[in-house]
Amino acid sequence: MYGQDVLSGDWRRPGRGKIPEVPAERDLVVEDAEGGFCGAVVACDKEAVTLEDRFGRRRVFPLAPAAFLLEGRPVTLVRPSEAPDGPRRSASGSIAVEGLRARVARESRIYVEGVHDASLVEKIWGHDLRVEGVVVEFLEGVDDLPAIVAEFAPGPGRRLGVLVDHLVPGSKESRIAAQVAGADVLVVGHPYVDIWQAVKPSVLGVPAWPEVPRGVPWKEGVIAALGWRMEPSDAWRHILGRVTAYTDLEPELLGRVEELIDFVTELGD
């Protein structure tokens, strides 16, 4: 006699056609309707949205109909329009140059240790590097740096900037860097064992990068500790795919790359 129980069925979803669509603008706070994860939007593409909660944990959710709650009401998140209120920004945070045609490459170069380093630099600073005409190459190991510097023959107007992993006092890397540094060679580095660690762990939804026991290959140790069933190359693609902007990287890397770009593009180069 009282009709249908109002709490029966999927009570959070209104009738068909009544669910509003809301652009997933950055910093919009929503809740996952199924699991209850609540966070602010930090990234969105055509298939998924990334939320970050107040503890810095991130999770990725598909853009499914009525999949989120906004102020307690079901909504469908959609990808925001591409029309910004102000100048469009590149992934590095710089003002993007519209209709960019890459500048003719300078003689100066930036070298990084490996292909993973190069792909991360390209993803975040690629636009800036094409504006400035700077080419990034990789060493495949810091041991080859003295020979590469000698072959490159740096000088005025032909500068060489080098980004090195694990550049800490007393390390092998610091000793090699001291051999080649000069007026036209700048070697900088970050403190991390591998470029993977320069990605904030919250981007991957973990509280911290795992501690890998001495004697265990670092990448394989990380993969095992995180419970990933993949090869290092696949793991890196997974990590890189979660990086969308400079805010996803640690400051220790950001400052060093910006320093290298400034060094090889100074006036007179």
PDB file of C-alpha atoms in Angstrom:
ATOM      1  CA  MET A   1       0.000   0.000   0.000  1.00  0.00           C
ATOM      2  CA  TYR A   2       3.009   2.262   0.454  1.00  0.00           C
ATOM      3  CA  GLY A   3       4.477   1.647  -3.008  1.00  0.00           C
ATOM      4  CA  GLN A   4       8.094   0.872  -3.900  1.00  0.00           C
ATOM      5  CA  ASP A   5      10.847   1.153  -1.285  1.00  0.00           C
ATOM      6  CA  VAL A   6      12.672   4.405  -2.078  1.00  0.00           C
ATOM      7  CA  LEU A   7      16.006   2.868  -1.037  1.00  0.00           C
ATOM      8  CA  SER A   8      15.689  -0.181  -3.255  1.00  0.00           C
ATOM      9  CA  GLY A   9      17.644  -0.419  -6.492  1.00  0.00           C
ATOM     10  CA  ASP A  10      20.264   2.091  -7.584  1.00  0.00           C
ATOM     11  CA  TRP A  11      18.976   5.058  -5.560  1.00  0.00           C
ATOM     12  CA  ARG A  12      21.923   7.338  -6.453  1.00  0.00           C
ATOM     13  CA  ARG A  13      21.061   7.369 -10.150  1.00  0.00           C
ATOM     14  CA  PRO A  14      18.046   9.389 -11.295  1.00  0.00           C
ATOM     15  CA  GLY A  15      15.859   8.398 -14.188  1.00  0.00           C
ATOM     16  CA  ARG A  16      17.221   8.153 -17.677  1.00  0.00           C
ATOM     17  CA  GLY A  17      17.989  11.484 -19.330  1.00  0.00           C
ATOM     18  CA  LYS A  18      18.149  13.442 -16.067  1.00  0.00           C
ATOM     19  CA  ILE A  19      21.857  13.081 -15.273  1.00  0.00           C
ATOM     20  CA  PRO A  20      23.750  16.332 -15.884  1.00  0.00           C
ATOM     21  CA  GLU A  21      27.053  16.363 -17.720  1.00  0.00           C
ATOM     22  CA  VAL A  22      29.808  18.322 -15.976  1.00  0.00           C
ATOM     23  CA  PRO A  23      33.200  19.229 -17.521  1.00  0.00           C
ATOM     24  CA  ALA A  24      36.030  17.599 -15.562  1.00  0.00           C
ATOM     25  CA  GLU A  25      37.851  20.873 -14.964  1.00  0.00           C
ATOM     26  CA  ARG A  26      41.063  20.777 -12.949  1.00  0.00           C
ATOM     27  CA  ASP A  27      40.482  21.027  -9.152  1.00  0.00           C
ATOM     28  CA  LEU A  28      36.803  20.037  -9.408  1.00  0.00           C
ATOM     29  CA  VAL A  29      36.081  17.835  -6.353  1.00  0.00           C
ATOM     30  CA  VAL A  30      33.915  14.781  -6.966  1.00  0.00           C
ATOM     31  CA  GLU A  31      33.311  11.349  -5.467  1.00  0.00           C
ATOM     32  CA  ASP A  32      33.406   7.989  -7.211  1.00  0.00           C
ATOM     33  CA  ALA A  33      29.813   6.774  -6.960  1.00  0.00           C
ATOM     34  CA  GLU A  34      30.780   3.107  -6.644  1.00  0.00           C
ATOM     35  CA  GLY A  35      33.788   3.049  -4.332  1.00  0.00           C
ATOM     36  CA  GLY A  36      33.479   6.354  -2.512  1.00  0.00           C
ATOM     37  CA  PHE A  37      36.945   7.674  -3.440  1.00  0.00           C
ATOM     38  CA  CYS A  38      36.785  11.478  -3.186  1.00  0.00           C
ATOM     39  CA  GLY A  39      39.290  13.786  -4.798  1.00  0.00           C
ATOM     40  CA  ALA A  40      40.045  16.723  -7.045  1.00  0.00           C
ATOM     41  CA  VAL A  41      40.463  16.394 -10.800  1.00  0.00           C
ATOM     42  CA  VAL A  42      44.148  16.608 -11.765  1.00  0.00           C
ATOM     43  CA  ALA A  43      43.962  15.241 -15.330  1.00  0.00           C
ATOM     44  CA  CYS A  44      41.386  14.188 -17.891  1.00  0.00           C
ATOM     45  CA  ASP A  45      41.544  12.691 -21.355  1.00  0.00           C
ATOM     46  CA  LYS A  46      38.912  11.329 -23.718  1.00  0.00           C
ATOM     47  CA  GLU A  47      38.558   8.065 -21.794  1.00  0.00           C
ATOM     48  CA  ALA A  48      39.409   8.635 -18.128  1.00  0.00           C
ATOM     49  CA  VAL A  49      39.787  11.153 -15.326  1.00  0.00           C
ATOM     50  CA  THR A  50      42.445  11.182 -12.587  1.00  0.00           C
ATOM     51  CA  LEU A  51      41.429  12.213  -9.058  1.00  0.00           C
ATOM     52  CA  GLU A  52      43.766  13.120  -6.193  1.00  0.00           C
ATOM     53  CA  ASP A  53      42.538  12.943  -2.597  1.00  0.00           C
ATOM     54  CA  ARG A  54      43.689  15.100   0.335  1.00  0.00           C
ATOM     55  CA  PHE A  55      46.450  12.599   1.153  1.00  0.00           C
ATOM     56  CA  GLY A  56      47.990  12.913  -2.321  1.00  0.00           C
ATOM     57  CA  ARG A  57      46.756   9.495  -3.491  1.00  0.00           C
ATOM     58  CA  ARG A  58      45.633   9.317  -7.113  1.00  0.00           C
ATOM     59  CA  ARG A  59      43.242   6.989  -8.889  1.00  0.00           C
ATOM     60  CA  VAL A  60      42.100   6.798 -12.484  1.00  0.00           C
ATOM     61  CA  PHE A  61      38.422   6.297 -13.353  1.00  0.00           C
ATOM     62  CA  PRO A  62      36.684   5.809 -16.698  1.00  0.00           C
ATOM     63  CA  LEU A  63      34.327   8.541 -17.883  1.00  0.00           C
ATOM     64  CA  ALA A  64      31.233   6.360 -17.450  1.00  0.00           C
ATOM     65  CA  PRO A  65      27.663   7.748 -17.246  1.00  0.00           C
ATOM     66  CA  ALA A  66      26.586   8.762 -13.728  1.00  0.00           C
ATOM     67  CA  ALA A  67      29.863   7.454 -12.323  1.00  0.00           C
ATOM     68  CA  PHE A  68      30.474  10.361  -9.948  1.00  0.00           C
ATOM     69  CA  LEU A  69      28.774  12.403  -7.238  1.00  0.00           C
ATOM     70  CA  LEU A  70      29.070  16.190  -7.192  1.00  0.00           C
ATOM     71  CA  GLU A  71      27.818  17.691  -3.928  1.00  0.00           C
ATOM     72  CA  GLY A  72      25.981  14.417  -3.345  1.00  0.00           C
ATOM     73  CA  ARG A  73      24.216  14.359  -6.731  1.00  0.00           C
ATOM     74  CA  PRO A  74      25.023  11.949  -9.598  1.00  0.00           C
ATOM     75  CA  VAL A  75      26.794  13.483 -12.590  1.00  0.00           C
ATOM     76  CA  THR A  76      28.493  12.342 -15.759  1.00  0.00           C
ATOM     77  CA  LEU A  77      31.953  13.827 -16.111  1.00  0.00           C
ATOM     78  CA  VAL A  78      33.015  14.797 -19.616  1.00  0.00           C
ATOM     79  CA  ARG A  79      36.283  16.004 -21.042  1.00  0.00           C
ATOM     80  CA  PRO A  80      36.528  19.816 -20.827  1.00  0.00           C
ATOM     81  CA  SER A  81      36.542  21.876 -23.981  1.00  0.00           C
ATOM     82  CA  GLU A  82      39.936  22.895 -25.305  1.00  0.00           C
ATOM     83  CA  ALA A  83      39.157  26.623 -25.155  1.00  0.00           C
ATOM     84  CA  PRO A  84      41.132  28.127 -22.246  1.00  0.00           C
ATOM     85  CA  ASP A  85      40.399  31.489 -20.599  1.00  0.00           C
ATOM     86  CA  GLY A  86      44.003  32.645 -21.029  1.00  0.00           C
ATOM     87  CA  PRO A  87      47.094  31.661 -23.004  1.00  0.00           C
ATOM     88  CA  ARG A  88      47.449  27.939 -23.528  1.00  0.00           C
ATOM     89  CA  ARG A  89      50.208  26.374 -21.458  1.00  0.00           C
ATOM     90  CA  SER A  90      52.605  23.631 -22.475  1.00  0.00           C
ATOM     91  CA  ALA A  91      53.195  20.592 -20.265  1.00  0.00           C
ATOM     92  CA  SER A  92      56.162  22.412 -18.684  1.00  0.00           C
ATOM     93  CA  GLY A  93      53.959  25.338 -17.653  1.00  0.00           C
ATOM     94  CA  SER A  94      55.357  27.763 -20.229  1.00  0.00           C
ATOM     95  CA  ILE A  95      53.113  29.731 -22.583  1.00  0.00           C
ATOM     96  CA  ALA A  96      52.572  27.591 -25.662  1.00  0.00           C
ATOM     97  CA  VAL A  97      53.520  29.016 -29.047  1.00  0.00           C
ATOM     98  CA  GLU A  98      50.535  28.580 -31.349  1.00  0.00           C
ATOM     99  CA  GLY A  99      51.210  27.274 -34.841  1.00  0.00           C
ATOM    100  CA  LEU A 100      54.748  26.363 -33.847  1.00  0.00           C
ATOM    101  CA  ARG A 101      57.253  25.525 -36.550  1.00  0.00           C
ATOM    102  CA  ALA A 102      60.330  23.986 -34.974  1.00  0.00           C
ATOM    103  CA  ARG A 103      63.376  26.226 -35.036  1.00  0.00           C
ATOM    104  CA  VAL A 104      66.454  25.039 -36.908  1.00  0.00           C
ATOM    105  CA  ALA A 105      68.474  23.000 -34.419  1.00  0.00           C
ATOM    106  CA  ARG A 106      71.234  24.757 -32.525  1.00  0.00           C
ATOM    107  CA  GLU A 107      74.714  23.336 -32.413  1.00  0.00           C
ATOM    108  CA  SER A 108      74.336  23.075 -28.638  1.00  0.00           C
ATOM    109  CA  ARG A 109      72.857  19.850 -27.276  1.00  0.00           C
ATOM    110  CA  ILE A 110      71.419  18.340 -24.129  1.00  0.00           C
ATOM    111  CA  TYR A 111      72.386  14.783 -23.257  1.00  0.00           C
ATOM    112  CA  VAL A 112      70.514  12.531 -20.827  1.00  0.00           C
ATOM    113  CA  GLU A 113      71.474   9.076 -19.594  1.00  0.00           C
ATOM    114  CA  GLY A 114      68.971   6.840 -21.356  1.00  0.00           C
ATOM    115  CA  VAL A 115      65.855   6.483 -23.461  1.00  0.00           C
ATOM    116  CA  HIS A 116      63.537   6.706 -20.432  1.00  0.00           C
ATOM    117  CA  ASP A 117      65.078  10.037 -19.443  1.00  0.00           C
ATOM    118  CA  ALA A 118      64.761  11.297 -23.029  1.00  0.00           C
ATOM    119  CA  SER A 119      61.106  10.292 -23.321  1.00  0.00           C
ATOM    120  CA  LEU A 120      60.200  12.054 -20.065  1.00  0.00           C
ATOM    121  CA  VAL A 121      62.034  15.240 -21.064  1.00  0.00           C
ATOM    122  CA  GLU A 122      60.291  15.157 -24.441  1.00  0.00           C
ATOM    123  CA  LYS A 123      56.847  14.707 -22.891  1.00  0.00           C
ATOM    124  CA  ILE A 124      57.174  17.664 -20.532  1.00  0.00           C
ATOM    125  CA  TRP A 125      59.617  19.999 -22.295  1.00  0.00           C
ATOM    126  CA  GLY A 126      59.238  18.931 -25.931  1.00  0.00           C
ATOM    127  CA  HIS A 127      57.359  22.075 -26.945  1.00  0.00           C
ATOM    128  CA  ASP A 128      59.925  24.353 -25.281  1.00  0.00           C
ATOM    129  CA  LEU A 129      62.823  22.509 -26.896  1.00  0.00           C
ATOM    130  CA  ARG A 130      61.335  22.862 -30.373  1.00  0.00           C
ATOM    131  CA  VAL A 131      60.749  26.583 -29.767  1.00  0.00           C
ATOM    132  CA  GLU A 132      64.420  26.958 -28.825  1.00  0.00           C
ATOM    133  CA  GLY A 133      65.809  24.523 -31.401  1.00  0.00           C
ATOM    134  CA  VAL A 134      67.457  22.250 -28.847  1.00  0.00           C
ATOM    135  CA  VAL A 135      68.024  18.559 -29.582  1.00  0.00           C
ATOM    136  CA  VAL A 136      68.098  15.979 -26.762  1.00  0.00           C
ATOM    137  CA  GLU A 137      70.204  12.840 -27.136  1.00  0.00           C
ATOM    138  CA  PHE A 138      70.978  10.018 -24.724  1.00  0.00           C
ATOM    139  CA  LEU A 139      74.227   8.504 -23.504  1.00  0.00           C
ATOM    140  CA  GLU A 140      73.212   4.918 -22.707  1.00  0.00           C
ATOM    141  CA  GLY A 141      75.274   5.245 -19.533  1.00  0.00           C
ATOM    142  CA  VAL A 142      77.359   7.938 -17.867  1.00  0.00           C
ATOM    143  CA  ASP A 143      80.601   5.933 -18.324  1.00  0.00           C
ATOM    144  CA  ASP A 144      80.744   7.098 -21.958  1.00  0.00           C
ATOM    145  CA  LEU A 145      80.439  10.788 -21.064  1.00  0.00           C
ATOM    146  CA  PRO A 146      84.160  11.773 -21.292  1.00  0.00           C
ATOM    147  CA  ALA A 147      84.463  10.280 -24.784  1.00  0.00           C
ATOM    148  CA  ILE A 148      81.221  11.927 -25.914  1.00  0.00           C
ATOM    149  CA  VAL A 149      82.311  15.337 -24.628  1.00  0.00           C
ATOM    150  CA  ALA A 150      85.670  14.995 -26.393  1.00  0.00           C
ATOM    151  CA  GLU A 151      83.976  14.052 -29.663  1.00  0.00           C
ATOM    152  CA  PHE A 152      81.398  16.849 -29.335  1.00  0.00           C
ATOM    153  CA  ALA A 153      84.182  19.441 -28.882  1.00  0.00           C
ATOM    154  CA  PRO A 154      82.196  22.086 -26.953  1.00  0.00           C
ATOM    155  CA  GLY A 155      83.103  25.748 -27.222  1.00  0.00           C
ATOM    156  CA  PRO A 156      81.561  29.229 -27.494  1.00  0.00           C
ATOM    157  CA  GLY A 157      78.271  28.871 -29.362  1.00  0.00           C
ATOM    158  CA  ARG A 158      78.452  25.101 -29.068  1.00  0.00           C
ATOM    159  CA  ARG A 159      77.483  24.226 -25.526  1.00  0.00           C
ATOM    160  CA  LEU A 160      76.758  20.853 -24.016  1.00  0.00           C
ATOM    161  CA  GLY A 161      74.345  20.276 -21.127  1.00  0.00           C
ATOM    162  CA  VAL A 162      74.160  16.886 -19.433  1.00  0.00           C
ATOM    163  CA  LEU A 163      71.534  15.454 -17.069  1.00  0.00           C
ATOM    164  CA  VAL A 164      72.856  12.620 -14.874  1.00  0.00           C
ATOM    165  CA  ASP A 165      71.015  10.188 -12.603  1.00  0.00           C
ATOM    166  CA  HIS A 166      72.104   9.822  -8.973  1.00  0.00           C
ATOM    167  CA  LEU A 167      74.483  12.776  -9.003  1.00  0.00           C
ATOM    168  CA  VAL A 168      75.380  12.847  -5.300  1.00  0.00           C
ATOM    169  CA  PRO A 169      78.719  13.606  -3.561  1.00  0.00           C
ATOM    170  CA  GLY A 170      81.187  10.730  -3.674  1.00  0.00           C
ATOM    171  CA  SER A 171      79.366   8.780  -6.372  1.00  0.00           C
ATOM    172  CA  LYS A 172      80.883   7.493  -9.598  1.00  0.00           C
ATOM    173  CA  GLU A 173      78.647   9.915 -11.452  1.00  0.00           C
ATOM    174  CA  SER A 174      80.015  12.912  -9.536  1.00  0.00           C
ATOM    175  CA  ARG A 175      83.610  11.915 -10.304  1.00  0.00           C
ATOM    176  CA  ILE A 176      82.901  11.599 -14.030  1.00  0.00           C
ATOM    177  CA  ALA A 177      81.017  14.910 -14.032  1.00  0.00           C
ATOM    178  CA  ALA A 178      84.025  16.649 -12.471  1.00  0.00           C
ATOM    179  CA  GLN A 179      86.255  15.376 -15.305  1.00  0.00           C
ATOM    180  CA  VAL A 180      84.239  17.021 -18.069  1.00  0.00           C
ATOM    181  CA  ALA A 181      82.727  20.168 -16.500  1.00  0.00           C
ATOM    182  CA  GLY A 182      83.864  23.488 -17.961  1.00  0.00           C
ATOM    183  CA  ALA A 183      82.746  26.879 -19.238  1.00  0.00           C
ATOM    184  CA  ASP A 184      80.841  25.300 -22.123  1.00  0.00           C
ATOM    185  CA  VAL A 185      79.857  22.033 -20.436  1.00  0.00           C
ATOM    186  CA  LEU A 186      77.285  21.944 -17.644  1.00  0.00           C
ATOM    187  CA  VAL A 187      76.613  18.659 -15.876  1.00  0.00           C
ATOM    188  CA  VAL A 188      73.680  18.625 -13.457  1.00  0.00           C
ATOM    189  CA  GLY A 189      71.757  15.796 -11.905  1.00  0.00           C
ATOM    190  CA  HIS A 190      69.049  14.627  -9.561  1.00  0.00           C
ATOM    191  CA  PRO A 191      69.517  12.446  -6.473  1.00  0.00           C
ATOM    192  CA  TYR A 192      67.384   9.548  -7.663  1.00  0.00           C
ATOM    193  CA  VAL A 193      68.722   6.096  -8.515  1.00  0.00           C
ATOM    194  CA  ASP A 194      66.662   6.161 -11.715  1.00  0.00           C
ATOM    195  CA  ILE A 195      64.530   8.691 -13.580  1.00  0.00           C
ATOM    196  CA  TRP A 196      61.443   6.684 -12.549  1.00  0.00           C
ATOM    197  CA  GLN A 197      61.770   8.134  -9.054  1.00  0.00           C
ATOM    198  CA  ALA A 198      61.508  11.670 -10.404  1.00  0.00           C
ATOM    199  CA  VAL A 199      57.813  10.936 -11.022  1.00  0.00           C
ATOM    200  CA  LYS A 200      55.801  11.648  -7.883  1.00  0.00           C
ATOM    201  CA  PRO A 201      54.585   8.333  -6.432  1.00  0.00           C
ATOM    202  CA  SER A 202      51.114   9.797  -5.916  1.00  0.00           C
ATOM    203  CA  VAL A 203      50.766   9.918  -9.720  1.00  0.00           C
ATOM    204  CA  LEU A 204      50.769   6.107  -9.617  1.00  0.00           C
ATOM    205  CA  GLY A 205      48.521   5.915  -6.576  1.00  0.00           C
ATOM    206  CA  VAL A 206      51.251   4.697  -4.198  1.00  0.00           C
ATOM    207  CA  PRO A 207      52.509   6.467  -1.036  1.00  0.00           C
ATOM    208  CA  ALA A 208      56.211   6.149  -1.893  1.00  0.00           C
ATOM    209  CA  TRP A 209      58.649   4.436  -4.218  1.00  0.00           C
ATOM    210  CA  PRO A 210      59.640   1.054  -2.728  1.00  0.00           C
ATOM    211  CA  GLU A 211      62.992   0.523  -1.032  1.00  0.00           C
ATOM    212  CA  VAL A 212      64.949  -1.991  -3.131  1.00  0.00           C
ATOM    213  CA  PRO A 213      67.486  -4.191  -1.273  1.00  0.00           C
ATOM    214  CA  ARG A 214      71.119  -3.711  -2.196  1.00  0.00           C
ATOM    215  CA  GLY A 215      72.167  -6.209  -4.864  1.00  0.00           C
ATOM    216  CA  VAL A 216      68.723  -6.374  -6.490  1.00  0.00           C
ATOM    217  CA  PRO A 217      68.336  -4.655  -9.894  1.00  0.00           C
ATOM    218  CA  TRP A 218      66.440  -1.477  -9.051  1.00  0.00           C
ATOM    219  CA  LYS A 219      63.762  -1.511 -11.759  1.00  0.00           C
ATOM    220  CA  GLU A 220      62.992  -5.194 -11.284  1.00  0.00           C
ATOM    221  CA  GLY A 221      62.873  -4.685  -7.516  1.00  0.00           C
ATOM    222  CA  VAL A 222      60.378  -1.856  -7.862  1.00  0.00           C
ATOM    223  CA  ILE A 223      58.182  -3.871 -10.213  1.00  0.00           C
ATOM    224  CA  ALA A 224      58.145  -6.813  -7.801  1.00  0.00           C
ATOM    225  CA  ALA A 225      57.428  -4.635  -4.754  1.00  0.00           C
ATOM    226  CA  LEU A 226      54.504  -2.935  -6.490  1.00  0.00           C
ATOM    227  CA  GLY A 227      53.082  -6.266  -7.645  1.00  0.00           C
ATOM    228  CA  TRP A 228      53.252  -5.349 -11.321  1.00  0.00           C
ATOM    229  CA  ARG A 229      53.412  -8.237 -13.769  1.00  0.00           C
ATOM    230  CA  MET A 230      55.283  -6.566 -16.595  1.00  0.00           C
ATOM    231  CA  GLU A 231      58.700  -6.021 -18.063  1.00  0.00           C
ATOM    232  CA  PRO A 232      60.637  -2.810 -17.260  1.00  0.00           C
ATOM    233  CA  SER A 233      59.855  -1.341 -20.686  1.00  0.00           C
ATOM    234  CA  ASP A 234      56.132  -1.904 -20.145  1.00  0.00           C
ATOM    235  CA  ALA A 235      56.369  -0.551 -16.605  1.00  0.00           C
ATOM    236  CA  TRP A 236      57.955   2.640 -17.918  1.00  0.00           C
ATOM    237  CA  ARG A 237      55.213   3.081 -20.498  1.00  0.00           C
ATOM    238  CA  HIS A 238      52.695   2.705 -17.673  1.00  0.00           C
ATOM    239  CA  ILE A 239      54.510   5.324 -15.566  1.00  0.00           C
ATOM    240  CA  LEU A 240      54.996   7.756 -18.449  1.00  0.00           C
ATOM    241  CA  GLY A 241      51.342   7.407 -19.398  1.00  0.00           C
ATOM    242  CA  ARG A 242      50.348   8.764 -15.987  1.00  0.00           C
ATOM    243  CA  VAL A 243      52.508  11.883 -16.370  1.00  0.00           C
ATOM    244  CA  THR A 244      50.603  14.818 -17.861  1.00  0.00           C
ATOM    245  CA  ALA A 245      52.414  17.978 -16.716  1.00  0.00           C
ATOM    246  CA  TYR A 246      55.360  19.335 -14.749  1.00  0.00           C
ATOM    247  CA  THR A 247      53.309  19.119 -11.545  1.00  0.00           C
ATOM    248  CA  ASP A 248      53.629  15.319 -11.739  1.00  0.00           C
ATOM    249  CA  LEU A 249      57.428  15.523 -11.345  1.00  0.00           C
ATOM    250  CA  GLU A 250      59.660  16.153  -8.355  1.00  0.00           C
ATOM    251  CA  PRO A 251      61.227  19.639  -8.031  1.00  0.00           C
ATOM    252  CA  GLU A 252      64.729  18.127  -7.983  1.00  0.00           C
ATOM    253  CA  LEU A 253      64.286  17.177 -11.639  1.00  0.00           C
ATOM    254  CA  LEU A 254      62.302  20.227 -12.765  1.00  0.00           C
ATOM    255  CA  GLY A 255      64.956  22.709 -11.695  1.00  0.00           C
ATOM    256  CA  ARG A 256      67.791  20.804 -13.307  1.00  0.00           C
ATOM    257  CA  VAL A 257      66.146  20.493 -16.727  1.00  0.00           C
ATOM    258  CA  GLU A 258      65.198  24.184 -16.750  1.00  0.00           C
ATOM    259  CA  GLU A 259      68.809  25.005 -15.816  1.00  0.00           C
ATOM    260  CA  LEU A 260      70.120  22.995 -18.767  1.00  0.00           C
ATOM    261  CA  ILE A 261      67.731  24.623 -21.229  1.00  0.00           C
ATOM    262  CA  ASP A 262      68.796  28.076 -20.024  1.00  0.00           C
ATOM    263  CA  PHE A 263      72.468  27.124 -20.271  1.00  0.00           C
ATOM    264  CA  VAL A 264      72.354  25.942 -23.883  1.00  0.00           C
ATOM    265  CA  THR A 265      70.133  28.814 -25.062  1.00  0.00           C
ATOM    266  CA  GLU A 266      71.904  31.782 -23.472  1.00  0.00           C
ATOM    267  CA  LEU A 267      72.612  34.781 -25.685  1.00  0.00           C
ATOM    268  CA  GLY A 268      75.624  34.296 -27.860  1.00  0.00           C
ATOM    269  CA  ASP A 269      74.823  30.622 -28.422  1.00  0.00           C
TER     270      ASP A 269
END
